mmCIF file of C-alpha atoms (C1' of nucleotides) in Angstrom:
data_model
loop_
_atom_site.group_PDB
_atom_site.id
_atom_site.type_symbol
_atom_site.label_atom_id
_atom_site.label_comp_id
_atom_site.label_asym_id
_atom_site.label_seq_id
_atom_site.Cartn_x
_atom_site.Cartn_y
_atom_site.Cartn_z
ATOM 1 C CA UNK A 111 -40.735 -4.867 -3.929
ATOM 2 C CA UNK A 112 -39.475 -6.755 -0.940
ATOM 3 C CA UNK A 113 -35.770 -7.144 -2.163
ATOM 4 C CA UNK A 114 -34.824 -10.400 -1.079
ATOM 5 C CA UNK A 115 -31.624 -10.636 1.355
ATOM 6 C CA UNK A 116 -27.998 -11.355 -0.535
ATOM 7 C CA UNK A 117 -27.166 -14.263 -0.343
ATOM 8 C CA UNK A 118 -23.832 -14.820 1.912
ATOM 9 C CA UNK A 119 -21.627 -15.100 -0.719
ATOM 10 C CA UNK A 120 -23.056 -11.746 -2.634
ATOM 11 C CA UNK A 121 -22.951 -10.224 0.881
ATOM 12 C CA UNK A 122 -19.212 -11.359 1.115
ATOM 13 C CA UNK A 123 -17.975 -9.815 -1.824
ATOM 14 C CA UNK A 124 -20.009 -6.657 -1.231
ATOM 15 C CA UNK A 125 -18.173 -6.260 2.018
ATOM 16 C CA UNK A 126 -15.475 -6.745 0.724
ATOM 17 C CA UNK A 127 -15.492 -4.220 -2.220
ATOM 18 C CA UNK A 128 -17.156 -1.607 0.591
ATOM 19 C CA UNK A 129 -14.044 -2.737 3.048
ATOM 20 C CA UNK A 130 -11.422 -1.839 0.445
ATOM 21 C CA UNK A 131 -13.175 1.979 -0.319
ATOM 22 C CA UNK A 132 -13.375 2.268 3.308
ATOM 23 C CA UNK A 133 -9.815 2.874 3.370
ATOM 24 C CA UNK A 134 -8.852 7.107 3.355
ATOM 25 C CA UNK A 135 -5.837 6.654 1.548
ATOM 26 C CA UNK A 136 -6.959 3.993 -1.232
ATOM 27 C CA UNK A 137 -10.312 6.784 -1.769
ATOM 28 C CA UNK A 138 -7.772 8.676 -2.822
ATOM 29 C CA UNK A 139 -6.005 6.598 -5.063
ATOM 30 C CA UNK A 140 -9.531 5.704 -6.953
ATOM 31 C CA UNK A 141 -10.765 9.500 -7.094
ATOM 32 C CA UNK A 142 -7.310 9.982 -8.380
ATOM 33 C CA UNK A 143 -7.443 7.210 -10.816
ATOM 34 C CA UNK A 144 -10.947 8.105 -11.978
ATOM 35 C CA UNK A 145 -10.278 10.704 -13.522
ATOM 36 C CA UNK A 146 -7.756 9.526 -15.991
ATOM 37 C CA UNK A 147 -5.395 6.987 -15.885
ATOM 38 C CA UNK A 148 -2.408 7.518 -13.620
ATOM 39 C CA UNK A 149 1.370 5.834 -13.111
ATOM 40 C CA UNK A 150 2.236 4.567 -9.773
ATOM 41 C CA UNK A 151 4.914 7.141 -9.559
ATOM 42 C CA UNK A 152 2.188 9.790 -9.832
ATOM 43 C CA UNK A 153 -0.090 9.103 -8.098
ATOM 44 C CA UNK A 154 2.640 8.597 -5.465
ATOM 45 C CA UNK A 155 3.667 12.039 -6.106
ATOM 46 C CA UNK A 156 0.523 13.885 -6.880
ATOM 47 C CA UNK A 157 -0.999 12.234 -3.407
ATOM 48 C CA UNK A 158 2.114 12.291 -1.299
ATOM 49 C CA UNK A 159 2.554 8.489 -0.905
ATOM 50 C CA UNK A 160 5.307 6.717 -0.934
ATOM 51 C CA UNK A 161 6.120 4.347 -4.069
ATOM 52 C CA UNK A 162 5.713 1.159 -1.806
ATOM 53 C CA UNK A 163 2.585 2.018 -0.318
ATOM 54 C CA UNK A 164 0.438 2.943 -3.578
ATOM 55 C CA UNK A 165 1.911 -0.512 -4.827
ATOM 56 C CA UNK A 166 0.258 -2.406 -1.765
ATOM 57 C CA UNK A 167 -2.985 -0.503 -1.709
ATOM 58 C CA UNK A 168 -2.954 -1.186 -5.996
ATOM 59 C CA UNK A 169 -2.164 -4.929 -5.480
ATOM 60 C CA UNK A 170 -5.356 -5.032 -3.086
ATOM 61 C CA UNK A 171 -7.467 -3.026 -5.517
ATOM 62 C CA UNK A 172 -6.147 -5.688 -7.921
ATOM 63 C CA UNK A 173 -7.161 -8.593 -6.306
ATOM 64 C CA UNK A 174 -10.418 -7.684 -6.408
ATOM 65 C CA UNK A 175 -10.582 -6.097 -9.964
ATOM 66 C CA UNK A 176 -11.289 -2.896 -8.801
ATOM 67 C CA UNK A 177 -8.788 -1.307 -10.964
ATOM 68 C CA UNK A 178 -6.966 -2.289 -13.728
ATOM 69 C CA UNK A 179 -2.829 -1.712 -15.154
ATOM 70 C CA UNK A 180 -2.175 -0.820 -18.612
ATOM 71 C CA UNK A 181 1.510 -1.191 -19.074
ATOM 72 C CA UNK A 182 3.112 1.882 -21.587
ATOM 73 C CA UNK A 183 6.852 1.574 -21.157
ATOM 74 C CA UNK A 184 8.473 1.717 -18.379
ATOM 75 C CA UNK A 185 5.289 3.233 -16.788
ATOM 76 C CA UNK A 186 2.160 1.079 -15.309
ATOM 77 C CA UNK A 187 -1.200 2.967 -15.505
ATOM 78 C CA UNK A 188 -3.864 2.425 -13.490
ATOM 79 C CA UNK A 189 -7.551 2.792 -14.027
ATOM 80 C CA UNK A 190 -10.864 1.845 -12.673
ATOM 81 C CA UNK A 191 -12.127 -1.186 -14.261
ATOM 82 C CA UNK A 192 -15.710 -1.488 -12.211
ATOM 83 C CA UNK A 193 -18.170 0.605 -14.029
ATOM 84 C CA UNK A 194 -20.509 0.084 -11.137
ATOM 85 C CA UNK A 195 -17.594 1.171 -8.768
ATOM 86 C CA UNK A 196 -16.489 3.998 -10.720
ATOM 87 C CA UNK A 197 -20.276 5.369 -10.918
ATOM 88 C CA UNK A 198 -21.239 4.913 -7.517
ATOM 89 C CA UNK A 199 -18.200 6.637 -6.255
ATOM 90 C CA UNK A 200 -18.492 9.685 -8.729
ATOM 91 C CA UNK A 201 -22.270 9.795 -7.530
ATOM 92 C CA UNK A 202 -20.653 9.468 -3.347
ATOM 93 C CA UNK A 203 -18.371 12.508 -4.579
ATOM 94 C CA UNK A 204 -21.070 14.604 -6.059
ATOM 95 C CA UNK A 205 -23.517 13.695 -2.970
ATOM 96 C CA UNK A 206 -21.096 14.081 -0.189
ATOM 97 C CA UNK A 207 -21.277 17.548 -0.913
ATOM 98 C CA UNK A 208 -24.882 18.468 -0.363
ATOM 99 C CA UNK A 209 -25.755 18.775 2.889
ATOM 100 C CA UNK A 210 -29.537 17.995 2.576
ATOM 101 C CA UNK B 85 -16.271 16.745 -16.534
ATOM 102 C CA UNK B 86 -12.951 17.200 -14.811
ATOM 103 C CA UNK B 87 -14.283 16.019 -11.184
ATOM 104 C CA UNK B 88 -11.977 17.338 -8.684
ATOM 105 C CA UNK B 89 -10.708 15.403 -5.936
ATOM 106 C CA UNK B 90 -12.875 15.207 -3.050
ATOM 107 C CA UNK B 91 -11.634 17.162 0.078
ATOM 108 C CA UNK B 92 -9.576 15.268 2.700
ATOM 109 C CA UNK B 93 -12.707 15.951 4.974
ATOM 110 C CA UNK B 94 -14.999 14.681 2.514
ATOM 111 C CA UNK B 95 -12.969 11.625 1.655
ATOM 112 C CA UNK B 96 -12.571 10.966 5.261
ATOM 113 C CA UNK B 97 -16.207 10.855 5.650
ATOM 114 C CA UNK B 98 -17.015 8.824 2.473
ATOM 115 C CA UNK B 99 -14.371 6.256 4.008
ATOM 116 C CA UNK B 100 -15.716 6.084 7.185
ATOM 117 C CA UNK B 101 -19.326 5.282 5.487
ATOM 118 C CA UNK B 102 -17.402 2.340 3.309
ATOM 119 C CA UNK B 103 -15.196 1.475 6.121
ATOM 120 C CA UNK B 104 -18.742 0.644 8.135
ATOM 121 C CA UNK B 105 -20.406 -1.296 5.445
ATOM 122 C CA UNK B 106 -16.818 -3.110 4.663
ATOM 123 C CA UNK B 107 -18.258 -5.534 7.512
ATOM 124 C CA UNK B 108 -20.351 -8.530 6.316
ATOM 125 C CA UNK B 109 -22.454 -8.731 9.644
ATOM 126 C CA UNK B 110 -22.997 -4.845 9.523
ATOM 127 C CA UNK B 111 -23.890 -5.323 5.731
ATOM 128 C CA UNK B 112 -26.335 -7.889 6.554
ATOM 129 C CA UNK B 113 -27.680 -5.829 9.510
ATOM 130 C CA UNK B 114 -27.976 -3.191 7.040
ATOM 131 C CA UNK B 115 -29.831 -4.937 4.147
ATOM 132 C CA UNK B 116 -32.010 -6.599 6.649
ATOM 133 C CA UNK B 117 -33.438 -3.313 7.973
ATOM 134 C CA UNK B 118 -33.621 -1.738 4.282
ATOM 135 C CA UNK B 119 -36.871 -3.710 4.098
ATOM 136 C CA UNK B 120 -38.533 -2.884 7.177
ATOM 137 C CA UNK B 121 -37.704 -1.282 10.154
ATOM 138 C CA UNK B 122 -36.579 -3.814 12.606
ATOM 139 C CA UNK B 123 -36.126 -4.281 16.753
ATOM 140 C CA UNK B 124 -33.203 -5.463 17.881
ATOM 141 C CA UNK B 125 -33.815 -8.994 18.620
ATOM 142 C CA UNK B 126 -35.719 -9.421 15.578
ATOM 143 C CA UNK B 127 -32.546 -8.628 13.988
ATOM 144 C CA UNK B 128 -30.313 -11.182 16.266
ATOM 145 C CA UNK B 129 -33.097 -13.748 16.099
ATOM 146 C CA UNK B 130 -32.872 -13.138 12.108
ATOM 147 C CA UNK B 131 -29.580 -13.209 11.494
ATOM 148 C CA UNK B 132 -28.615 -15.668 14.108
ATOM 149 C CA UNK B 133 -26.185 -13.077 15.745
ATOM 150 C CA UNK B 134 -26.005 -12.582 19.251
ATOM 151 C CA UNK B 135 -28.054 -9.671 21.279
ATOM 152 C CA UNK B 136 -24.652 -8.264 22.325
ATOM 153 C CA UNK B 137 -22.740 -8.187 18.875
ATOM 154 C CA UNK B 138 -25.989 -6.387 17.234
ATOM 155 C CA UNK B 139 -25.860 -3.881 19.668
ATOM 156 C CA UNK B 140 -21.963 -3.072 19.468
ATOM 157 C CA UNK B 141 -23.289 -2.981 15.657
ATOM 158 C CA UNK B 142 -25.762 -0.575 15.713
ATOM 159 C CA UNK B 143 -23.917 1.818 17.863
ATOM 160 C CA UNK B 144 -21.461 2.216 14.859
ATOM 161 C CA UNK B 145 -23.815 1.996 12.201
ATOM 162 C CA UNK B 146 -25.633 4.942 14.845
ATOM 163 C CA UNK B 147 -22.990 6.631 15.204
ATOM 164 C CA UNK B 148 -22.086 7.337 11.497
ATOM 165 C CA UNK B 149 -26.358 8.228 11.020
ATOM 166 C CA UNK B 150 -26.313 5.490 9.005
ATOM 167 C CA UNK B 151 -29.317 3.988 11.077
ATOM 168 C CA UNK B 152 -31.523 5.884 13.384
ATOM 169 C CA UNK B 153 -33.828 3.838 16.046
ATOM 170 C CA UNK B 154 -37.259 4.403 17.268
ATOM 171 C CA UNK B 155 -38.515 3.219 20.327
ATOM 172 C CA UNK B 156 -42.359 1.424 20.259
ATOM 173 C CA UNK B 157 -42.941 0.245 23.888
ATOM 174 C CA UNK B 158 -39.742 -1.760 25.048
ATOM 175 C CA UNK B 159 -38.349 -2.422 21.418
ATOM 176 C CA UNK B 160 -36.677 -0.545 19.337
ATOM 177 C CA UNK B 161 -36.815 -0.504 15.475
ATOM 178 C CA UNK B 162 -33.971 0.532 13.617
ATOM 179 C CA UNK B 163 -34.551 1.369 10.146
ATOM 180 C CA UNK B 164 -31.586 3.394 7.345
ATOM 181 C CA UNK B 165 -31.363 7.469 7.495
ATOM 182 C CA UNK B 166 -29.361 7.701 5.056
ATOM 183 C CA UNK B 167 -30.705 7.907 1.239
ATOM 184 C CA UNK B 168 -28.032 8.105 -0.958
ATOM 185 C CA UNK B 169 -26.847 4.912 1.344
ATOM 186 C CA UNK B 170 -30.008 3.131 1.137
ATOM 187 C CA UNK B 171 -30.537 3.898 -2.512
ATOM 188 C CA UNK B 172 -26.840 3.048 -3.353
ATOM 189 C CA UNK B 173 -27.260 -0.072 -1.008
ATOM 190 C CA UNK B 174 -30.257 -1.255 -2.748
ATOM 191 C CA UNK B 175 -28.847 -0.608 -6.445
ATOM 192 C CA UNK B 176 -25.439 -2.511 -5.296
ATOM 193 C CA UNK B 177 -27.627 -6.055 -4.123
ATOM 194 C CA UNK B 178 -29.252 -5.702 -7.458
ATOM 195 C CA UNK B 179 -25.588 -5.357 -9.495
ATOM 196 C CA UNK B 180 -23.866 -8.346 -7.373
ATOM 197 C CA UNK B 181 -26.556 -10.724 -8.788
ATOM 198 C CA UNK B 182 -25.553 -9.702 -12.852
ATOM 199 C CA UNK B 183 -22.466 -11.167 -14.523
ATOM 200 C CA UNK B 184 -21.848 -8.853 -16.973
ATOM 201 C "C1'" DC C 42 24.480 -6.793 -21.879
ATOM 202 C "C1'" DA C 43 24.672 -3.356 -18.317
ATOM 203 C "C1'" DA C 44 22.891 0.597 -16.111
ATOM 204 C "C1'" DA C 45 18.859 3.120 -15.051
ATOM 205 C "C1'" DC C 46 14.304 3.314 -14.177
ATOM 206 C "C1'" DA C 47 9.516 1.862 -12.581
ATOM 207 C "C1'" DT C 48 6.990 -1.179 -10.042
ATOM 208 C "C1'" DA C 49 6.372 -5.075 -6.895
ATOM 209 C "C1'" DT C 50 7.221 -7.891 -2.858
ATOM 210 C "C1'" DA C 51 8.766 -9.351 2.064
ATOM 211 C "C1'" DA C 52 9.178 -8.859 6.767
ATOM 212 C "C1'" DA C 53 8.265 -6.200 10.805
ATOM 213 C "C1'" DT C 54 5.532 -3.251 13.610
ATOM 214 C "C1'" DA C 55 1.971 -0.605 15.461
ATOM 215 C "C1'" DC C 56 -2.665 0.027 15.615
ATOM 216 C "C1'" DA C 57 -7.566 -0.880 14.783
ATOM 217 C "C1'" DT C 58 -11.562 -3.733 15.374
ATOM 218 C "C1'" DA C 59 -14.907 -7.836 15.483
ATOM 219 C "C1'" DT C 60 -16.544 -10.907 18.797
ATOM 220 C "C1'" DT C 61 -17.597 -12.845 23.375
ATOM 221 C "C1'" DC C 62 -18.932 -12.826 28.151
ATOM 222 C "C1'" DA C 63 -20.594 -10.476 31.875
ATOM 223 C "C1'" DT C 64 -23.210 -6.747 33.578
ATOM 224 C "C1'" DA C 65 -25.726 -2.414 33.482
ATOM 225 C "C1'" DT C 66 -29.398 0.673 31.970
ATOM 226 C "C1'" DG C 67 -33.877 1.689 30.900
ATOM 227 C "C1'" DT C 68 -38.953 0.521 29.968
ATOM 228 C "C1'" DT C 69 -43.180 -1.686 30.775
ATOM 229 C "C1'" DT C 70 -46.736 -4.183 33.140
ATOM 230 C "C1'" DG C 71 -48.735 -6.830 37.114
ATOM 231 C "C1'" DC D 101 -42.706 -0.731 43.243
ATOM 232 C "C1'" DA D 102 -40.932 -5.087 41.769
ATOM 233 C "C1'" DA D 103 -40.224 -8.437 38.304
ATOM 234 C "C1'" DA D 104 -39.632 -9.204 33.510
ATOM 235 C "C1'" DC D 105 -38.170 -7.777 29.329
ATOM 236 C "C1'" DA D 106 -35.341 -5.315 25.655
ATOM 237 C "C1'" DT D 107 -31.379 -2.968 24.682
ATOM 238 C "C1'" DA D 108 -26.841 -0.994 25.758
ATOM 239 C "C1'" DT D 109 -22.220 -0.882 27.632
ATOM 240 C "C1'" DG D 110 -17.445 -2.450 29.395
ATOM 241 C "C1'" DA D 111 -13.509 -5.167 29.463
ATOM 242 C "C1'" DA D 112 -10.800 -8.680 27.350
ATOM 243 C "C1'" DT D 113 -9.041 -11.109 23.492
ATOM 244 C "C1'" DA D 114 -7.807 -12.468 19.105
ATOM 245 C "C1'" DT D 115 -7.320 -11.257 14.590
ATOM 246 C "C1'" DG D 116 -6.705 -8.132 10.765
ATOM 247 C "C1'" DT D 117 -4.375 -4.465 8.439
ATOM 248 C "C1'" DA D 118 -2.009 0.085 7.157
ATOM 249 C "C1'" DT D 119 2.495 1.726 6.929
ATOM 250 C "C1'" DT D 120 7.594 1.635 6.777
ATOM 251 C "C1'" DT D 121 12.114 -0.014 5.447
ATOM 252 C "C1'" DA D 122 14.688 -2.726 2.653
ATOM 253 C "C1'" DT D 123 15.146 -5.455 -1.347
ATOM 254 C "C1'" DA D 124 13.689 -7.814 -5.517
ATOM 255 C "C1'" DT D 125 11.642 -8.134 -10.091
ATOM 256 C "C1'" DG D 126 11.023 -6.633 -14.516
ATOM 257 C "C1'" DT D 127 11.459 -3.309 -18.519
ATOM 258 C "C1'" DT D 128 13.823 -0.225 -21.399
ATOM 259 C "C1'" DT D 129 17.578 2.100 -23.604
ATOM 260 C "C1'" DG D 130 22.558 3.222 -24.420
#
DNA sequence: CAAACATATAAATACATATTCATATGTTTG
DNA sequence: CAAACATATGAATATGTATTTATATGTTTG
């Protein structure tokens, strides 16, 4: 099956999906967030960030729907809202392990 | 499955692998040598990219052993080393074309 | 409604990196 | 071995972006 190129603009939002995972500290904020839901203000504690930072890193994982916020309360949680994301980067997790 | 976090070693490796297909020219360098294995100017001639900026390309994407190259007489054909990349790279063009 | 709390935004800075242009390295063939 | 060819490297530049500090917005509860 030959797989025909992407065209630009499917290549253009792949890149940019791949550019926003290619960041250390927003990896962290997905694994985080894929397991369960999680407020800003922990996953600020639980990874060490400070509040403003996870907020800019979530606004970009926003933009491009990577995640989603469920307001409870005072509290925002976040979760993934890309199944294909969410898969592929429990499958990256589980593979980056192996070392075949 | 609880999936714990990934290690800060292994996120900083599964970063560095999104952080190098977060480029749409490296992407496209990428899916264009997923179908075949491909020589360097076939690649620039392709993909209307200059000689030079293919090169600075495939040193990164070389680097990471994303891409490994094998020399037939003066050209060199690069083709993807990595599986899970390939595979995941393959499965991701088919998911950008559905709107679901 | 005011105080407290949780999250978001703005501006500034420091650093990374994609691209170009020029040149070098290495390989083949006459 | 020299000329031609294919690929790689270096330096320079321009642009993007991660992080911090400070402040604003919005929500709840007393």
């Amino acid at each position: 099956m030959p797989l025909d190129l992407p065209s630009d603009s499917d290549t253009a939002t792949l890149a940019e999906t791949f550019r926003l995972l290619g960041d250390p500290t927003r990896l962290r904020i997905l694994f985080f967030c894929l397991e369960a839901p999680r407020s800003v203000g922990d996953i600020a504690e639980s990874l060490q960030l400070s509040q403003s930072l996870v907020s800019h890193h979530l606004r970009l994982l926003r933009g491009a729907r990577l995640v989603r916020g469920n307001r409870l309360a005072k509290q925002i949680f976040y979760e993934l809202s890309d199944k294909h994301v969410s898969g592929m980067l429990a499958d990256m997790a589980h593979h980056v392990r192996e070392d075949d």
